[in-house]
Amino acid sequence: MNTLILLIVEFFKIGLFSVGGGLATLPFLYNLAAKDYGWFDAAQLADMIAVSESTPGPMGVNMATYAGFHAAGIAGGVTATLSLALPGIIIIIIVYKFLEKFSGNKYVEGVFYALHPAVGALITMACIEVYRSSFLGGDTFIRPVHFALFVVVLGGKLLYTKRTGKKIHPIAVIVVCAALGALIGL
Amino acid sequence: MRELFELYAAFFRIGLFTFGGGMAMLPMLTKEVVEDKKWATNEEILDYFAIGQCTPGIIAINTATFIGTKRKGAVGGFVATLGMITPSLIVILIIASVLTRIMEYEIVGHIFAGIRVGVAALVTEALIGILRSGIKDRFGAVFYVMILAACILFDPSPVYAVIVGIVVGIMRIKLIDKKKEDKI
């Protein structure tokens, strides 16, 4: 019981103070590993990161579930994840009400007008990060087979949209790529 | 009630097919929320990402709360976020309790390597769409290149890019106002 309350407090704090993507939670989790709760150590945390990155679900949420499970089983996983999400939910609901009040304000609109290209740049950076985990790196800067598959998939998808005006569903792309990965032995 | 269920189901699917950090949700998010359900536009998604970058919490959760709140108020915000985190709870709890060794199988590594290539292609396509709707004129294009160059060179926290965007946005409005006054 005590562990669950500790989990609520610790993961609420992580949700409240990690600003940005899922990776922002990592320093806090390493901090938890160093504390003497005995929930998990830094080596276990490294394994959890590897699993969280490649399994379904946003990485930050996966990390919370995994870390909570290590601390207190299934109840711990659920508790940690809900506690992590709660601050974000509350804050965004407040921000939304605030924005609604000021919608049509020329300064608010002007700010978002400039923010769109800035956030576009941030998403481009995140996209490069995704390239790093898929076809960049290795011994030769670009992993040739991975890169070839990337070009084929992207080219095929764009071409299909151009020809038919329809889009191939992202789920279909992920399933096909998973099968190809297993077949080619990527 | 029905729309709440739709919110939950849509974000459940988004959560289930997001592999990696928050931005990996972008392809499924634009498919479900922008193209299929028309709950938000590409521009609004950019707004939410901008706010998500500089408010506490994980971006995936912040974005889900935003769209849920827009559709169905605070309850919608909670329901959409719960949908988003449910797949993580199920998948990770199964892996952690039953399949602790799943990552050690060679075939699993190949499957995930394939998925990561697919995600890279999907994120690229979603990025093209987002940039097309987010960059409308020469100001946008120049500002995009400047922020991107600064990010590549200095690798700052994303919060700074958002702060610069806010400052430039306010200055731009002030400049436009001043030009109008000068004309009068």
mmCIF file of N, CA, C and O in Angstrom, chain B residues 79-164:
data_model
loop_
_atom_site.group_PDB
_atom_site.id
_atom_site.type_symbol
_atom_site.label_atom_id
_atom_site.label_comp_id
_atom_site.label_asym_id
_atom_site.label_seq_id
_atom_site.Cartn_x
_atom_site.Cartn_y
_atom_site.Cartn_z
ATOM 1 N N VAL B 79 -11.181 11.025 -21.222
ATOM 2 C CA VAL B 79 -11.483 9.794 -21.963
ATOM 3 C C VAL B 79 -10.464 9.573 -23.089
ATOM 4 O O VAL B 79 -9.940 8.467 -23.253
ATOM 5 N N ALA B 80 -10.148 10.638 -23.855
ATOM 6 C CA ALA B 80 -9.185 10.498 -24.954
ATOM 7 C C ALA B 80 -7.828 10.060 -24.405
ATOM 8 O O ALA B 80 -7.170 9.181 -24.968
ATOM 9 N N THR B 81 -7.410 10.662 -23.287
ATOM 10 C CA THR B 81 -6.105 10.315 -22.713
ATOM 11 C C THR B 81 -6.093 8.880 -22.202
ATOM 12 O O THR B 81 -5.113 8.157 -22.382
ATOM 13 N N LEU B 82 -7.209 8.468 -21.574
ATOM 14 C CA LEU B 82 -7.288 7.075 -21.117
ATOM 15 C C LEU B 82 -7.162 6.131 -22.307
ATOM 16 O O LEU B 82 -6.476 5.106 -22.227
ATOM 17 N N GLY B 83 -7.814 6.479 -23.442
ATOM 18 C CA GLY B 83 -7.692 5.654 -24.641
ATOM 19 C C GLY B 83 -6.251 5.562 -25.097
ATOM 20 O O GLY B 83 -5.760 4.498 -25.476
ATOM 21 N N MET B 84 -5.563 6.689 -25.028
ATOM 22 C CA MET B 84 -4.163 6.762 -25.469
ATOM 23 C C MET B 84 -3.251 5.875 -24.617
ATOM 24 O O MET B 84 -2.316 5.281 -25.130
ATOM 25 N N ILE B 85 -3.509 5.804 -23.295
ATOM 26 C CA ILE B 85 -2.569 5.066 -22.431
ATOM 27 C C ILE B 85 -2.966 3.601 -22.244
ATOM 28 O O ILE B 85 -2.141 2.795 -21.801
ATOM 29 N N THR B 86 -4.205 3.230 -22.611
ATOM 30 C CA THR B 86 -4.622 1.841 -22.388
ATOM 31 C C THR B 86 -3.738 0.813 -23.118
ATOM 32 O O THR B 86 -3.331 -0.176 -22.499
ATOM 33 N N PRO B 87 -3.413 1.026 -24.417
ATOM 34 C CA PRO B 87 -2.557 0.023 -25.084
ATOM 35 C C PRO B 87 -1.211 -0.148 -24.393
ATOM 36 O O PRO B 87 -0.736 -1.275 -24.240
ATOM 37 N N SER B 88 -0.621 0.964 -23.926
ATOM 38 C CA SER B 88 0.650 0.866 -23.201
ATOM 39 C C SER B 88 0.491 -0.027 -21.981
ATOM 40 O O SER B 88 1.316 -0.903 -21.722
ATOM 41 N N LEU B 89 -0.583 0.211 -21.217
ATOM 42 C CA LEU B 89 -0.808 -0.572 -20.001
ATOM 43 C C LEU B 89 -0.889 -2.054 -20.343
ATOM 44 O O LEU B 89 -0.222 -2.880 -19.727
ATOM 45 N N ILE B 90 -1.704 -2.384 -21.357
ATOM 46 C CA ILE B 90 -1.909 -3.795 -21.696
ATOM 47 C C ILE B 90 -0.602 -4.417 -22.197
ATOM 48 O O ILE B 90 -0.134 -5.432 -21.674
ATOM 49 N N VAL B 91 0.015 -3.768 -23.209
ATOM 50 C CA VAL B 91 1.194 -4.370 -23.853
ATOM 51 C C VAL B 91 2.354 -4.494 -22.872
ATOM 52 O O VAL B 91 2.967 -5.562 -22.730
ATOM 53 N N ILE B 92 2.658 -3.408 -22.172
ATOM 54 C CA ILE B 92 3.828 -3.434 -21.285
ATOM 55 C C ILE B 92 3.607 -4.381 -20.114
ATOM 56 O O ILE B 92 4.514 -5.117 -19.720
ATOM 57 N N LEU B 93 2.389 -4.407 -19.551
ATOM 58 C CA LEU B 93 2.147 -5.316 -18.425
ATOM 59 C C LEU B 93 2.277 -6.770 -18.870
ATOM 60 O O LEU B 93 2.801 -7.601 -18.136
ATOM 61 N N ILE B 94 1.827 -7.081 -20.097
ATOM 62 C CA ILE B 94 1.992 -8.457 -20.599
ATOM 63 C C ILE B 94 3.472 -8.769 -20.787
ATOM 64 O O ILE B 94 3.969 -9.807 -20.319
ATOM 65 N N ILE B 95 4.200 -7.844 -21.434
ATOM 66 C CA ILE B 95 5.625 -8.092 -21.667
ATOM 67 C C ILE B 95 6.359 -8.236 -20.336
ATOM 68 O O ILE B 95 7.161 -9.147 -20.144
ATOM 69 N N ALA B 96 6.055 -7.326 -19.398
ATOM 70 C CA ALA B 96 6.792 -7.328 -18.142
ATOM 71 C C ALA B 96 6.463 -8.556 -17.294
ATOM 72 O O ALA B 96 7.323 -9.068 -16.573
ATOM 73 N N SER B 97 5.203 -9.053 -17.347
ATOM 74 C CA SER B 97 4.886 -10.162 -16.449
ATOM 75 C C SER B 97 5.038 -11.530 -17.094
ATOM 76 O O SER B 97 5.376 -12.492 -16.421
ATOM 77 N N VAL B 98 4.798 -11.633 -18.408
ATOM 78 C CA VAL B 98 4.832 -12.956 -19.040
ATOM 79 C C VAL B 98 6.020 -13.109 -19.994
ATOM 80 O O VAL B 98 6.749 -14.095 -19.950
ATOM 81 N N LEU B 99 6.205 -12.112 -20.849
ATOM 82 C CA LEU B 99 7.178 -12.278 -21.928
ATOM 83 C C LEU B 99 8.473 -11.523 -21.649
ATOM 84 O O LEU B 99 8.967 -10.792 -22.492
ATOM 85 N N THR B 100 9.034 -11.718 -20.434
ATOM 86 C CA THR B 100 10.203 -10.920 -20.078
ATOM 87 C C THR B 100 11.360 -11.104 -21.054
ATOM 88 O O THR B 100 12.201 -10.244 -21.200
ATOM 89 N N ARG B 101 11.388 -12.267 -21.738
ATOM 90 C CA ARG B 101 12.529 -12.536 -22.616
ATOM 91 C C ARG B 101 12.220 -12.253 -24.087
ATOM 92 O O ARG B 101 13.020 -12.573 -24.965
ATOM 93 N N ILE B 102 11.051 -11.667 -24.346
ATOM 94 C CA ILE B 102 10.610 -11.534 -25.743
ATOM 95 C C ILE B 102 11.623 -10.782 -26.605
ATOM 96 O O ILE B 102 11.850 -11.113 -27.766
ATOM 97 N N MET B 103 12.297 -9.771 -26.007
ATOM 98 C CA MET B 103 13.210 -8.961 -26.803
ATOM 99 C C MET B 103 14.475 -9.731 -27.192
ATOM 100 O O MET B 103 15.240 -9.275 -28.022
ATOM 101 N N GLU B 104 14.707 -10.872 -26.550
ATOM 102 C CA GLU B 104 15.947 -11.596 -26.848
ATOM 103 C C GLU B 104 15.829 -12.492 -28.070
ATOM 104 O O GLU B 104 16.831 -12.976 -28.586
ATOM 105 N N TYR B 105 14.591 -12.748 -28.530
ATOM 106 C CA TYR B 105 14.444 -13.536 -29.749
ATOM 107 C C TYR B 105 14.896 -12.717 -30.949
ATOM 108 O O TYR B 105 14.521 -11.555 -31.092
ATOM 109 N N GLU B 106 15.679 -13.377 -31.826
ATOM 110 C CA GLU B 106 16.235 -12.653 -32.974
ATOM 111 C C GLU B 106 15.135 -12.115 -33.888
ATOM 112 O O GLU B 106 15.189 -10.975 -34.339
ATOM 113 N N ILE B 107 14.097 -12.938 -34.092
ATOM 114 C CA ILE B 107 13.021 -12.559 -35.023
ATOM 115 C C ILE B 107 12.315 -11.290 -34.549
ATOM 116 O O ILE B 107 11.929 -10.432 -35.345
ATOM 117 N N VAL B 108 12.178 -11.138 -33.224
ATOM 118 C CA VAL B 108 11.508 -9.954 -32.671
ATOM 119 C C VAL B 108 12.305 -8.692 -33.019
ATOM 120 O O VAL B 108 11.755 -7.670 -33.405
ATOM 121 N N GLY B 109 13.636 -8.815 -32.924
ATOM 122 C CA GLY B 109 14.492 -7.695 -33.306
ATOM 123 C C GLY B 109 14.286 -7.296 -34.757
ATOM 124 O O GLY B 109 14.183 -6.111 -35.078
ATOM 125 N N HIS B 110 14.194 -8.311 -35.663
ATOM 126 C CA HIS B 110 13.983 -8.025 -37.088
ATOM 127 C C HIS B 110 12.635 -7.342 -37.315
ATOM 128 O O HIS B 110 12.523 -6.412 -38.100
ATOM 129 N N ILE B 111 11.611 -7.850 -36.621
ATOM 130 C CA ILE B 111 10.268 -7.270 -36.777
ATOM 131 C C ILE B 111 10.288 -5.795 -36.381
ATOM 132 O O ILE B 111 9.790 -4.934 -37.112
ATOM 133 N N PHE B 112 10.906 -5.499 -35.233
ATOM 134 C CA PHE B 112 10.914 -4.108 -34.775
ATOM 135 C C PHE B 112 11.789 -3.229 -35.661
ATOM 136 O O PHE B 112 11.488 -2.053 -35.870
ATOM 137 N N ALA B 113 12.869 -3.803 -36.227
ATOM 138 C CA ALA B 113 13.684 -3.024 -37.177
ATOM 139 C C ALA B 113 12.837 -2.657 -38.395
ATOM 140 O O ALA B 113 12.893 -1.531 -38.898
ATOM 141 N N GLY B 114 12.015 -3.614 -38.874
ATOM 142 C CA GLY B 114 11.115 -3.345 -39.996
ATOM 143 C C GLY B 114 10.102 -2.269 -39.644
ATOM 144 O O GLY B 114 9.866 -1.345 -40.425
ATOM 145 N N ILE B 115 9.516 -2.380 -38.444
ATOM 146 C CA ILE B 115 8.518 -1.387 -38.007
ATOM 147 C C ILE B 115 9.143 0.000 -37.956
ATOM 148 O O ILE B 115 8.544 0.979 -38.400
ATOM 149 N N ARG B 116 10.398 0.086 -37.458
ATOM 150 C CA ARG B 116 11.029 1.406 -37.342
ATOM 151 C C ARG B 116 11.226 2.050 -38.714
ATOM 152 O O ARG B 116 11.063 3.261 -38.867
ATOM 153 N N VAL B 117 11.561 1.236 -39.733
ATOM 154 C CA VAL B 117 11.687 1.777 -41.096
ATOM 155 C C VAL B 117 10.323 2.278 -41.580
ATOM 156 O O VAL B 117 10.214 3.374 -42.149
ATOM 157 N N GLY B 118 9.270 1.490 -41.326
ATOM 158 C CA GLY B 118 7.923 1.910 -41.709
ATOM 159 C C GLY B 118 7.528 3.208 -41.020
ATOM 160 O O GLY B 118 6.990 4.117 -41.653
ATOM 161 N N VAL B 119 7.843 3.300 -39.716
ATOM 162 C CA VAL B 119 7.513 4.514 -38.958
ATOM 163 C C VAL B 119 8.262 5.713 -39.541
ATOM 164 O O VAL B 119 7.702 6.806 -39.679
ATOM 165 N N ALA B 120 9.531 5.495 -39.937
ATOM 166 C CA ALA B 120 10.317 6.590 -40.529
ATOM 167 C C ALA B 120 9.628 7.120 -41.788
ATOM 168 O O ALA B 120 9.510 8.331 -41.986
ATOM 169 N N ALA B 121 9.137 6.192 -42.643
ATOM 170 C CA ALA B 121 8.448 6.623 -43.870
ATOM 171 C C ALA B 121 7.146 7.353 -43.531
ATOM 172 O O ALA B 121 6.843 8.403 -44.106
ATOM 173 N N LEU B 122 6.390 6.817 -42.567
ATOM 174 C CA LEU B 122 5.108 7.431 -42.188
ATOM 175 C C LEU B 122 5.315 8.818 -41.599
ATOM 176 O O LEU B 122 4.581 9.759 -41.920
ATOM 177 N N VAL B 123 6.330 8.941 -40.728
ATOM 178 C CA VAL B 123 6.573 10.247 -40.096
ATOM 179 C C VAL B 123 7.001 11.265 -41.157
ATOM 180 O O VAL B 123 6.588 12.427 -41.117
ATOM 181 N N THR B 124 7.799 10.812 -42.148
ATOM 182 C CA THR B 124 8.219 11.722 -43.226
ATOM 183 C C THR B 124 7.007 12.252 -43.978
ATOM 184 O O THR B 124 6.884 13.451 -44.228
ATOM 185 N N GLU B 125 6.083 11.344 -44.328
ATOM 186 C CA GLU B 125 4.891 11.746 -45.066
ATOM 187 C C GLU B 125 4.039 12.709 -44.242
ATOM 188 O O GLU B 125 3.569 13.732 -44.750
ATOM 189 N N ALA B 126 3.869 12.400 -42.942
ATOM 190 C CA ALA B 126 3.076 13.275 -42.074
ATOM 191 C C ALA B 126 3.749 14.635 -41.935
ATOM 192 O O ALA B 126 3.086 15.672 -41.923
ATOM 193 N N LEU B 127 5.096 14.626 -41.859
ATOM 194 C CA LEU B 127 5.847 15.884 -41.736
ATOM 195 C C LEU B 127 5.613 16.774 -42.958
ATOM 196 O O LEU B 127 5.406 17.979 -42.829
ATOM 197 N N ILE B 128 5.633 16.153 -44.163
ATOM 198 C CA ILE B 128 5.399 16.929 -45.385
ATOM 199 C C ILE B 128 4.032 17.615 -45.310
ATOM 200 O O ILE B 128 3.908 18.811 -45.588
ATOM 201 N N GLY B 129 3.007 16.861 -44.887
ATOM 202 C CA GLY B 129 1.661 17.427 -44.778
ATOM 203 C C GLY B 129 1.604 18.574 -43.778
ATOM 204 O O GLY B 129 1.001 19.616 -44.039
ATOM 205 N N ILE B 130 2.256 18.353 -42.619
ATOM 206 C CA ILE B 130 2.243 19.364 -41.551
ATOM 207 C C ILE B 130 2.965 20.630 -42.017
ATOM 208 O O ILE B 130 2.498 21.746 -41.791
ATOM 209 N N LEU B 131 4.102 20.483 -42.704
ATOM 210 C CA LEU B 131 4.847 21.663 -43.153
ATOM 211 C C LEU B 131 4.052 22.428 -44.209
ATOM 212 O O LEU B 131 4.064 23.652 -44.236
ATOM 213 N N ARG B 132 3.355 21.680 -45.074
ATOM 214 C CA ARG B 132 2.544 22.341 -46.102
ATOM 215 C C ARG B 132 1.477 23.227 -45.486
ATOM 216 O O ARG B 132 1.194 24.314 -45.997
ATOM 217 N N SER B 133 0.851 22.761 -44.389
ATOM 218 C CA SER B 133 -0.201 23.605 -43.817
ATOM 219 C C SER B 133 0.353 24.622 -42.821
ATOM 220 O O SER B 133 -0.299 25.629 -42.564
ATOM 221 N N GLY B 134 1.545 24.365 -42.284
ATOM 222 C CA GLY B 134 2.080 25.279 -41.275
ATOM 223 C C GLY B 134 2.881 26.434 -41.848
ATOM 224 O O GLY B 134 3.006 27.492 -41.236
ATOM 225 N N ILE B 135 3.452 26.251 -43.041
ATOM 226 C CA ILE B 135 4.274 27.302 -43.647
ATOM 227 C C ILE B 135 3.503 27.887 -44.817
ATOM 228 O O ILE B 135 3.356 27.263 -45.855
ATOM 229 N N LYS B 136 2.995 29.117 -44.613
ATOM 230 C CA LYS B 136 2.065 29.648 -45.613
ATOM 231 C C LYS B 136 2.700 30.691 -46.520
ATOM 232 O O LYS B 136 2.185 30.991 -47.575
ATOM 233 N N ASP B 137 3.816 31.299 -46.099
ATOM 234 C CA ASP B 137 4.366 32.416 -46.877
ATOM 235 C C ASP B 137 5.884 32.486 -46.688
ATOM 236 O O ASP B 137 6.474 31.610 -46.057
ATOM 237 N N ARG B 138 6.487 33.559 -47.235
ATOM 238 C CA ARG B 138 7.938 33.675 -47.163
ATOM 239 C C ARG B 138 8.411 33.803 -45.719
ATOM 240 O O ARG B 138 9.403 33.220 -45.327
ATOM 241 N N PHE B 139 7.655 34.567 -44.907
ATOM 242 C CA PHE B 139 8.002 34.697 -43.493
ATOM 243 C C PHE B 139 8.117 33.318 -42.839
ATOM 244 O O PHE B 139 9.100 33.008 -42.177
ATOM 245 N N GLY B 140 7.105 32.477 -43.075
ATOM 246 C CA GLY B 140 7.092 31.138 -42.481
ATOM 247 C C GLY B 140 8.278 30.307 -42.943
ATOM 248 O O GLY B 140 8.921 29.635 -42.130
ATOM 249 N N ALA B 141 8.584 30.352 -44.240
ATOM 250 C CA ALA B 141 9.671 29.543 -44.789
ATOM 251 C C ALA B 141 11.016 29.977 -44.197
ATOM 252 O O ALA B 141 11.814 29.133 -43.761
ATOM 253 N N VAL B 142 11.255 31.292 -44.161
ATOM 254 C CA VAL B 142 12.524 31.798 -43.623
ATOM 255 C C VAL B 142 12.656 31.447 -42.143
ATOM 256 O O VAL B 142 13.694 30.955 -41.678
ATOM 257 N N PHE B 143 11.573 31.654 -41.398
ATOM 258 C CA PHE B 143 11.593 31.394 -39.962
ATOM 259 C C PHE B 143 11.822 29.901 -39.691
ATOM 260 O O PHE B 143 12.581 29.518 -38.799
ATOM 261 N N TYR B 144 11.173 29.034 -40.500
ATOM 262 C CA TYR B 144 11.354 27.583 -40.369
ATOM 263 C C TYR B 144 12.820 27.204 -40.543
ATOM 264 O O TYR B 144 13.395 26.486 -39.722
ATOM 265 N N VAL B 145 13.448 27.721 -41.624
ATOM 266 C CA VAL B 145 14.843 27.377 -41.899
ATOM 267 C C VAL B 145 15.754 27.884 -40.770
ATOM 268 O O VAL B 145 16.666 27.178 -40.321
ATOM 269 N N MET B 146 15.469 29.102 -40.268
ATOM 270 C CA MET B 146 16.302 29.649 -39.194
ATOM 271 C C MET B 146 16.230 28.800 -37.927
ATOM 272 O O MET B 146 17.248 28.468 -37.323
ATOM 273 N N ILE B 147 15.007 28.449 -37.520
ATOM 274 C CA ILE B 147 14.844 27.650 -36.297
ATOM 275 C C ILE B 147 15.472 26.267 -36.492
ATOM 276 O O ILE B 147 16.171 25.745 -35.606
ATOM 277 N N LEU B 148 15.264 25.667 -37.689
ATOM 278 C CA LEU B 148 15.824 24.340 -37.948
ATOM 279 C C LEU B 148 17.352 24.385 -37.875
ATOM 280 O O LEU B 148 17.981 23.526 -37.244
ATOM 281 N N ALA B 149 17.960 25.424 -38.500
ATOM 282 C CA ALA B 149 19.416 25.556 -38.467
ATOM 283 C C ALA B 149 19.899 25.702 -37.024
ATOM 284 O O ALA B 149 20.864 25.053 -36.611
ATOM 285 N N ALA B 150 19.210 26.540 -36.243
ATOM 286 C CA ALA B 150 19.610 26.734 -34.845
ATOM 287 C C ALA B 150 19.509 25.428 -34.062
ATOM 288 O O ALA B 150 20.373 25.106 -33.243
ATOM 289 N N CYS B 151 18.444 24.642 -34.329
ATOM 290 C CA CYS B 151 18.262 23.362 -33.633
ATOM 291 C C CYS B 151 19.390 22.395 -33.989
ATOM 292 O O CYS B 151 19.923 21.696 -33.118
ATOM 293 N N ILE B 152 19.766 22.340 -35.289
ATOM 294 C CA ILE B 152 20.817 21.412 -35.716
ATOM 295 C C ILE B 152 22.157 21.838 -35.119
ATOM 296 O O ILE B 152 22.924 21.010 -34.624
ATOM 297 N N LEU B 153 22.426 23.168 -35.129
ATOM 298 C CA LEU B 153 23.731 23.650 -34.662
ATOM 299 C C LEU B 153 23.869 23.560 -33.145
ATOM 300 O O LEU B 153 24.901 23.127 -32.639
ATOM 301 N N PHE B 154 22.838 23.985 -32.421
ATOM 302 C CA PHE B 154 23.009 24.139 -30.969
ATOM 303 C C PHE B 154 22.255 23.099 -30.142
ATOM 304 O O PHE B 154 22.467 23.016 -28.935
ATOM 305 N N ASP B 155 21.339 22.330 -30.786
ATOM 306 C CA ASP B 155 20.587 21.310 -30.080
ATOM 307 C C ASP B 155 20.001 21.811 -28.752
ATOM 308 O O ASP B 155 20.226 21.211 -27.703
ATOM 309 N N PRO B 156 19.246 22.919 -28.801
ATOM 310 C CA PRO B 156 18.697 23.460 -27.554
ATOM 311 C C PRO B 156 17.472 22.674 -27.108
ATOM 312 O O PRO B 156 16.980 21.830 -27.840
ATOM 313 N N SER B 157 16.987 22.960 -25.897
ATOM 314 C CA SER B 157 15.718 22.378 -25.477
ATOM 315 C C SER B 157 14.608 22.958 -26.368
ATOM 316 O O SER B 157 14.630 24.148 -26.692
ATOM 317 N N PRO B 158 13.635 22.114 -26.798
ATOM 318 C CA PRO B 158 12.554 22.590 -27.670
ATOM 319 C C PRO B 158 11.824 23.807 -27.092
ATOM 320 O O PRO B 158 11.264 24.607 -27.842
ATOM 321 N N VAL B 159 11.851 23.928 -25.743
ATOM 322 C CA VAL B 159 11.152 25.056 -25.110
ATOM 323 C C VAL B 159 11.657 26.387 -25.675
ATOM 324 O O VAL B 159 10.875 27.309 -25.908
ATOM 325 N N TYR B 160 12.986 26.485 -25.940
ATOM 326 C CA TYR B 160 13.542 27.747 -26.442
ATOM 327 C C TYR B 160 12.978 28.084 -27.819
ATOM 328 O O TYR B 160 12.705 29.247 -28.111
ATOM 329 N N ALA B 161 12.820 27.063 -28.674
ATOM 330 C CA ALA B 161 12.257 27.307 -30.007
ATOM 331 C C ALA B 161 10.850 27.880 -29.884
ATOM 332 O O ALA B 161 10.469 28.796 -30.625
ATOM 333 N N VAL B 162 10.082 27.337 -28.922
ATOM 334 C CA VAL B 162 8.715 27.826 -28.724
ATOM 335 C C VAL B 162 8.744 29.266 -28.200
ATOM 336 O O VAL B 162 7.992 30.122 -28.664
ATOM 337 N N ILE B 163 9.660 29.547 -27.247
ATOM 338 C CA ILE B 163 9.751 30.911 -26.694
ATOM 339 C C ILE B 163 10.107 31.904 -27.801
ATOM 340 O O ILE B 163 9.483 32.967 -27.929
ATOM 341 N N VAL B 164 11.100 31.544 -28.650
ATOM 342 C CA VAL B 164 11.478 32.424 -29.764
ATOM 343 C C VAL B 164 10.271 32.645 -30.675
ATOM 344 O O VAL B 164 9.999 33.770 -31.110
#
